[in-house]
JSON list of C-alpha atoms in Angstrom, two decimals:
[
{"chain": "A", "resi": 17, "resn": "UNK", "atom": "CA", "xyz": [132.08, 73.94, 74.63]},
{"chain": "A", "resi": 18, "resn": "UNK", "atom": "CA", "xyz": [128.80, 73.84, 72.72]},
{"chain": "A", "resi": 19, "resn": "UNK", "atom": "CA", "xyz": [125.38, 74.42, 74.26]},
{"chain": "A", "resi": 20, "resn": "UNK", "atom": "CA", "xyz": [124.67, 70.70, 74.76]},
{"chain": "A", "resi": 21, "resn": "UNK", "atom": "CA", "xyz": [127.83, 70.37, 76.86]},
{"chain": "A", "resi": 22, "resn": "UNK", "atom": "CA", "xyz": [126.94, 73.55, 78.79]},
{"chain": "A", "resi": 23, "resn": "UNK", "atom": "CA", "xyz": [123.46, 72.19, 79.56]},
{"chain": "A", "resi": 24, "resn": "UNK", "atom": "CA", "xyz": [124.93, 68.86, 80.72]},
{"chain": "A", "resi": 25, "resn": "UNK", "atom": "CA", "xyz": [127.37, 70.74, 83.01]},
{"chain": "A", "resi": 26, "resn": "UNK", "atom": "CA", "xyz": [124.54, 72.93, 84.34]},
{"chain": "A", "resi": 27, "resn": "UNK", "atom": "CA", "xyz": [122.43, 69.88, 85.19]},
{"chain": "A", "resi": 28, "resn": "UNK", "atom": "CA", "xyz": [125.45, 68.29, 86.88]},
{"chain": "A", "resi": 29, "resn": "UNK", "atom": "CA", "xyz": [126.03, 71.42, 88.98]},
{"chain": "A", "resi": 30, "resn": "UNK", "atom": "CA", "xyz": [122.41, 71.79, 90.10]},
{"chain": "A", "resi": 31, "resn": "UNK", "atom": "CA", "xyz": [121.80, 68.03, 90.40]},
{"chain": "A", "resi": 32, "resn": "UNK", "atom": "CA", "xyz": [118.52, 68.34, 88.52]},
{"chain": "A", "resi": 33, "resn": "UNK", "atom": "CA", "xyz": [117.17, 68.50, 84.98]},
{"chain": "A", "resi": 34, "resn": "UNK", "atom": "CA", "xyz": [116.67, 71.97, 83.53]},
{"chain": "A", "resi": 35, "resn": "UNK", "atom": "CA", "xyz": [114.28, 72.63, 80.65]},
{"chain": "A", "resi": 36, "resn": "UNK", "atom": "CA", "xyz": [116.21, 73.50, 77.50]},
{"chain": "A", "resi": 37, "resn": "UNK", "atom": "CA", "xyz": [114.55, 76.92, 76.89]},
{"chain": "A", "resi": 38, "resn": "UNK", "atom": "CA", "xyz": [115.25, 77.96, 80.48]},
{"chain": "A", "resi": 39, "resn": "UNK", "atom": "CA", "xyz": [118.86, 76.73, 80.31]},
{"chain": "A", "resi": 40, "resn": "UNK", "atom": "CA", "xyz": [119.34, 78.59, 77.03]},
{"chain": "A", "resi": 41, "resn": "UNK", "atom": "CA", "xyz": [117.94, 81.82, 78.48]},
{"chain": "A", "resi": 42, "resn": "UNK", "atom": "CA", "xyz": [120.03, 81.61, 81.65]},
{"chain": "A", "resi": 43, "resn": "UNK", "atom": "CA", "xyz": [123.26, 80.76, 79.84]},
{"chain": "A", "resi": 44, "resn": "UNK", "atom": "CA", "xyz": [122.69, 83.67, 77.43]},
{"chain": "A", "resi": 45, "resn": "UNK", "atom": "CA", "xyz": [122.04, 86.00, 80.39]},
{"chain": "A", "resi": 46, "resn": "UNK", "atom": "CA", "xyz": [125.33, 84.87, 81.95]},
{"chain": "A", "resi": 47, "resn": "UNK", "atom": "CA", "xyz": [127.00, 85.71, 78.64]},
{"chain": "A", "resi": 48, "resn": "UNK", "atom": "CA", "xyz": [125.35, 89.15, 78.74]},
{"chain": "A", "resi": 49, "resn": "UNK", "atom": "CA", "xyz": [126.79, 89.78, 82.20]},
{"chain": "A", "resi": 50, "resn": "UNK", "atom": "CA", "xyz": [130.24, 88.88, 80.89]},
{"chain": "A", "resi": 51, "resn": "UNK", "atom": "CA", "xyz": [129.84, 91.11, 77.82]},
{"chain": "A", "resi": 52, "resn": "UNK", "atom": "CA", "xyz": [128.73, 94.03, 79.96]},
{"chain": "A", "resi": 53, "resn": "UNK", "atom": "CA", "xyz": [131.83, 93.66, 82.13]},
{"chain": "A", "resi": 54, "resn": "UNK", "atom": "CA", "xyz": [134.11, 94.14, 79.08]},
{"chain": "A", "resi": 55, "resn": "UNK", "atom": "CA", "xyz": [131.90, 96.77, 77.38]},
{"chain": "A", "resi": 56, "resn": "UNK", "atom": "CA", "xyz": [130.88, 94.49, 74.56]},
{"chain": "A", "resi": 57, "resn": "UNK", "atom": "CA", "xyz": [127.86, 92.77, 73.03]},
{"chain": "A", "resi": 58, "resn": "UNK", "atom": "CA", "xyz": [128.23, 89.08, 72.19]},
{"chain": "A", "resi": 59, "resn": "UNK", "atom": "CA", "xyz": [125.70, 87.19, 70.04]},
{"chain": "A", "resi": 60, "resn": "UNK", "atom": "CA", "xyz": [123.31, 84.79, 71.76]},
{"chain": "A", "resi": 61, "resn": "UNK", "atom": "CA", "xyz": [123.20, 81.06, 71.33]},
{"chain": "A", "resi": 62, "resn": "UNK", "atom": "CA", "xyz": [119.91, 80.74, 69.46]},
{"chain": "A", "resi": 63, "resn": "UNK", "atom": "CA", "xyz": [119.38, 77.07, 68.68]},
{"chain": "A", "resi": 64, "resn": "UNK", "atom": "CA", "xyz": [119.88, 74.56, 71.42]},
{"chain": "A", "resi": 65, "resn": "UNK", "atom": "CA", "xyz": [120.35, 71.59, 69.09]},
{"chain": "A", "resi": 66, "resn": "UNK", "atom": "CA", "xyz": [122.64, 73.23, 66.55]},
{"chain": "A", "resi": 67, "resn": "UNK", "atom": "CA", "xyz": [125.86, 72.84, 68.51]},
{"chain": "A", "resi": 68, "resn": "UNK", "atom": "CA", "xyz": [126.07, 76.60, 68.98]},
{"chain": "A", "resi": 69, "resn": "UNK", "atom": "CA", "xyz": [128.87, 78.03, 71.06]},
{"chain": "A", "resi": 70, "resn": "UNK", "atom": "CA", "xyz": [129.95, 81.47, 72.23]},
{"chain": "A", "resi": 71, "resn": "UNK", "atom": "CA", "xyz": [132.31, 83.75, 70.32]},
{"chain": "A", "resi": 72, "resn": "UNK", "atom": "CA", "xyz": [134.71, 84.26, 73.23]},
{"chain": "A", "resi": 73, "resn": "UNK", "atom": "CA", "xyz": [137.51, 81.86, 74.17]},
{"chain": "A", "resi": 74, "resn": "UNK", "atom": "CA", "xyz": [136.48, 78.33, 75.19]},
{"chain": "A", "resi": 75, "resn": "UNK", "atom": "CA", "xyz": [138.39, 78.70, 78.46]},
{"chain": "A", "resi": 76, "resn": "UNK", "atom": "CA", "xyz": [135.64, 81.08, 79.61]},
{"chain": "A", "resi": 77, "resn": "UNK", "atom": "CA", "xyz": [132.64, 78.99, 78.51]},
{"chain": "A", "resi": 78, "resn": "UNK", "atom": "CA", "xyz": [132.03, 77.69, 82.03]},
{"chain": "A", "resi": 79, "resn": "UNK", "atom": "CA", "xyz": [131.26, 81.20, 83.36]},
{"chain": "A", "resi": 80, "resn": "UNK", "atom": "CA", "xyz": [127.76, 81.50, 81.90]},
{"chain": "A", "resi": 81, "resn": "UNK", "atom": "CA", "xyz": [127.03, 78.01, 83.23]},
{"chain": "A", "resi": 82, "resn": "UNK", "atom": "CA", "xyz": [128.00, 79.13, 86.75]},
{"chain": "A", "resi": 83, "resn": "UNK", "atom": "CA", "xyz": [125.65, 82.10, 86.41]},
{"chain": "A", "resi": 84, "resn": "UNK", "atom": "CA", "xyz": [122.85, 79.82, 85.17]},
{"chain": "A", "resi": 85, "resn": "UNK", "atom": "CA", "xyz": [123.44, 77.43, 88.08]},
{"chain": "A", "resi": 86, "resn": "UNK", "atom": "CA", "xyz": [123.16, 80.33, 90.54]},
{"chain": "A", "resi": 87, "resn": "UNK", "atom": "CA", "xyz": [119.85, 81.40, 89.01]},
{"chain": "A", "resi": 88, "resn": "UNK", "atom": "CA", "xyz": [118.45, 77.84, 89.06]},
{"chain": "A", "resi": 89, "resn": "UNK", "atom": "CA", "xyz": [119.39, 77.53, 92.73]},
{"chain": "A", "resi": 90, "resn": "UNK", "atom": "CA", "xyz": [117.83, 80.94, 93.46]},
{"chain": "A", "resi": 91, "resn": "UNK", "atom": "CA", "xyz": [114.60, 79.68, 91.90]},
{"chain": "A", "resi": 92, "resn": "UNK", "atom": "CA", "xyz": [114.78, 76.58, 94.13]},
{"chain": "A", "resi": 93, "resn": "UNK", "atom": "CA", "xyz": [115.32, 78.87, 97.17]},
{"chain": "A", "resi": 94, "resn": "UNK", "atom": "CA", "xyz": [118.67, 77.20, 97.81]},
{"chain": "A", "resi": 95, "resn": "UNK", "atom": "CA", "xyz": [120.28, 80.49, 98.83]},
{"chain": "A", "resi": 96, "resn": "UNK", "atom": "CA", "xyz": [123.59, 79.10, 100.12]},
{"chain": "A", "resi": 97, "resn": "UNK", "atom": "CA", "xyz": [124.16, 77.14, 96.91]},
{"chain": "A", "resi": 98, "resn": "UNK", "atom": "CA", "xyz": [123.08, 80.15, 94.83]},
{"chain": "A", "resi": 99, "resn": "UNK", "atom": "CA", "xyz": [125.58, 82.37, 96.67]},
{"chain": "A", "resi": 100, "resn": "UNK", "atom": "CA", "xyz": [128.33, 79.79, 96.18]},
{"chain": "A", "resi": 101, "resn": "UNK", "atom": "CA", "xyz": [127.77, 79.63, 92.41]},
{"chain": "A", "resi": 102, "resn": "UNK", "atom": "CA", "xyz": [127.47, 83.43, 92.20]},
{"chain": "A", "resi": 103, "resn": "UNK", "atom": "CA", "xyz": [130.73, 83.87, 94.14]},
{"chain": "A", "resi": 104, "resn": "UNK", "atom": "CA", "xyz": [132.48, 81.54, 91.70]},
{"chain": "A", "resi": 105, "resn": "UNK", "atom": "CA", "xyz": [130.98, 83.42, 88.76]},
{"chain": "A", "resi": 106, "resn": "UNK", "atom": "CA", "xyz": [132.02, 86.83, 90.15]},
{"chain": "A", "resi": 107, "resn": "UNK", "atom": "CA", "xyz": [135.55, 85.63, 90.95]},
{"chain": "A", "resi": 108, "resn": "UNK", "atom": "CA", "xyz": [136.10, 84.19, 87.51]},
{"chain": "A", "resi": 109, "resn": "UNK", "atom": "CA", "xyz": [134.44, 87.22, 85.90]},
{"chain": "A", "resi": 110, "resn": "UNK", "atom": "CA", "xyz": [137.28, 89.34, 87.31]},
{"chain": "A", "resi": 111, "resn": "UNK", "atom": "CA", "xyz": [139.77, 87.05, 85.54]},
{"chain": "A", "resi": 112, "resn": "UNK", "atom": "CA", "xyz": [137.73, 87.33, 82.35]},
{"chain": "A", "resi": 113, "resn": "UNK", "atom": "CA", "xyz": [137.88, 91.13, 82.49]},
{"chain": "A", "resi": 114, "resn": "UNK", "atom": "CA", "xyz": [141.65, 91.08, 83.11]},
{"chain": "A", "resi": 115, "resn": "UNK", "atom": "CA", "xyz": [142.52, 88.48, 80.48]},
{"chain": "A", "resi": 116, "resn": "UNK", "atom": "CA", "xyz": [140.03, 88.95, 77.63]},
{"chain": "A", "resi": 117, "resn": "UNK", "atom": "CA", "xyz": [140.03, 91.68, 75.01]},
{"chain": "A", "resi": 118, "resn": "UNK", "atom": "CA", "xyz": [136.90, 91.36, 72.88]},
{"chain": "A", "resi": 119, "resn": "UNK", "atom": "CA", "xyz": [137.26, 91.57, 69.10]},
{"chain": "A", "resi": 120, "resn": "UNK", "atom": "CA", "xyz": [136.48, 95.06, 67.82]},
{"chain": "A", "resi": 121, "resn": "UNK", "atom": "CA", "xyz": [133.22, 94.03, 66.14]},
{"chain": "A", "resi": 122, "resn": "UNK", "atom": "CA", "xyz": [131.76, 93.21, 69.57]},
{"chain": "A", "resi": 123, "resn": "UNK", "atom": "CA", "xyz": [133.05, 96.25, 71.46]},
{"chain": "A", "resi": 124, "resn": "UNK", "atom": "CA", "xyz": [130.42, 98.83, 72.38]},
{"chain": "A", "resi": 125, "resn": "UNK", "atom": "CA", "xyz": [131.21, 102.33, 73.55]},
{"chain": "A", "resi": 126, "resn": "UNK", "atom": "CA", "xyz": [130.50, 105.99, 73.11]},
{"chain": "A", "resi": 127, "resn": "UNK", "atom": "CA", "xyz": [131.46, 107.28, 69.68]},
{"chain": "A", "resi": 128, "resn": "UNK", "atom": "CA", "xyz": [132.20, 103.81, 68.34]},
{"chain": "A", "resi": 129, "resn": "UNK", "atom": "CA", "xyz": [130.27, 102.12, 65.56]},
{"chain": "A", "resi": 130, "resn": "UNK", "atom": "CA", "xyz": [131.35, 99.08, 63.56]},
{"chain": "A", "resi": 131, "resn": "UNK", "atom": "CA", "xyz": [130.63, 98.56, 59.87]},
{"chain": "A", "resi": 132, "resn": "UNK", "atom": "CA", "xyz": [130.94, 95.52, 57.67]},
{"chain": "A", "resi": 133, "resn": "UNK", "atom": "CA", "xyz": [132.78, 96.62, 54.56]},
{"chain": "A", "resi": 134, "resn": "UNK", "atom": "CA", "xyz": [132.74, 94.98, 51.17]},
{"chain": "A", "resi": 135, "resn": "UNK", "atom": "CA", "xyz": [135.55, 95.51, 48.69]},
{"chain": "A", "resi": 136, "resn": "UNK", "atom": "CA", "xyz": [134.98, 98.86, 46.99]},
{"chain": "A", "resi": 137, "resn": "UNK", "atom": "CA", "xyz": [132.82, 100.41, 49.73]},
{"chain": "A", "resi": 138, "resn": "UNK", "atom": "CA", "xyz": [134.00, 103.93, 50.49]},
{"chain": "A", "resi": 139, "resn": "UNK", "atom": "CA", "xyz": [130.93, 105.58, 52.04]},
{"chain": "A", "resi": 140, "resn": "UNK", "atom": "CA", "xyz": [129.30, 104.62, 55.33]},
{"chain": "A", "resi": 141, "resn": "UNK", "atom": "CA", "xyz": [126.35, 106.22, 57.12]},
{"chain": "A", "resi": 142, "resn": "UNK", "atom": "CA", "xyz": [126.77, 106.87, 60.82]},
{"chain": "A", "resi": 143, "resn": "UNK", "atom": "CA", "xyz": [123.55, 105.82, 62.53]},
{"chain": "A", "resi": 144, "resn": "UNK", "atom": "CA", "xyz": [124.63, 105.66, 66.17]},
{"chain": "A", "resi": 145, "resn": "UNK", "atom": "CA", "xyz": [122.70, 108.33, 68.11]},
{"chain": "A", "resi": 146, "resn": "UNK", "atom": "CA", "xyz": [125.69, 109.01, 70.40]},
{"chain": "A", "resi": 147, "resn": "UNK", "atom": "CA", "xyz": [127.51, 110.82, 67.58]},
{"chain": "A", "resi": 148, "resn": "UNK", "atom": "CA", "xyz": [127.20, 114.58, 67.34]},
{"chain": "A", "resi": 149, "resn": "UNK", "atom": "CA", "xyz": [125.27, 115.88, 64.35]},
{"chain": "A", "resi": 150, "resn": "UNK", "atom": "CA", "xyz": [127.44, 119.00, 64.17]},
{"chain": "A", "resi": 151, "resn": "UNK", "atom": "CA", "xyz": [130.56, 119.15, 62.05]},
{"chain": "A", "resi": 152, "resn": "UNK", "atom": "CA", "xyz": [132.16, 116.45, 59.95]},
{"chain": "A", "resi": 153, "resn": "UNK", "atom": "CA", "xyz": [132.54, 112.88, 61.07]},
{"chain": "A", "resi": 154, "resn": "UNK", "atom": "CA", "xyz": [135.57, 111.00, 59.78]},
{"chain": "A", "resi": 155, "resn": "UNK", "atom": "CA", "xyz": [135.12, 107.31, 59.15]}
]
């Protein structure tokens, strides 16, 4: 699902129009919550009109929309509706954690740093501050 479809779904859920920059921010924050749950960092959708989509499976694209809907309803002081959307988000987030293994380039953890290699590259510089500066580091 691209961002335009996500925004349409969000507006359907909240039964109101949502400004595009706000929808974009809230959907990206929902994505950040999902990434945090699987110890990863996913790229943001940056251009609302470009047909951008998320890097994780399309079956999970509704989750950030549920989070965004909860935040819109919180802003409107519709606490019961906000709690309903947040419950749905949290329930489906558990499924996301159980079923989704992020690609290695998005995984974040202690003593893990990804590099983009070009044919012939043999030397990489470790820049992650979590690595010890003592001894040799094998890459």
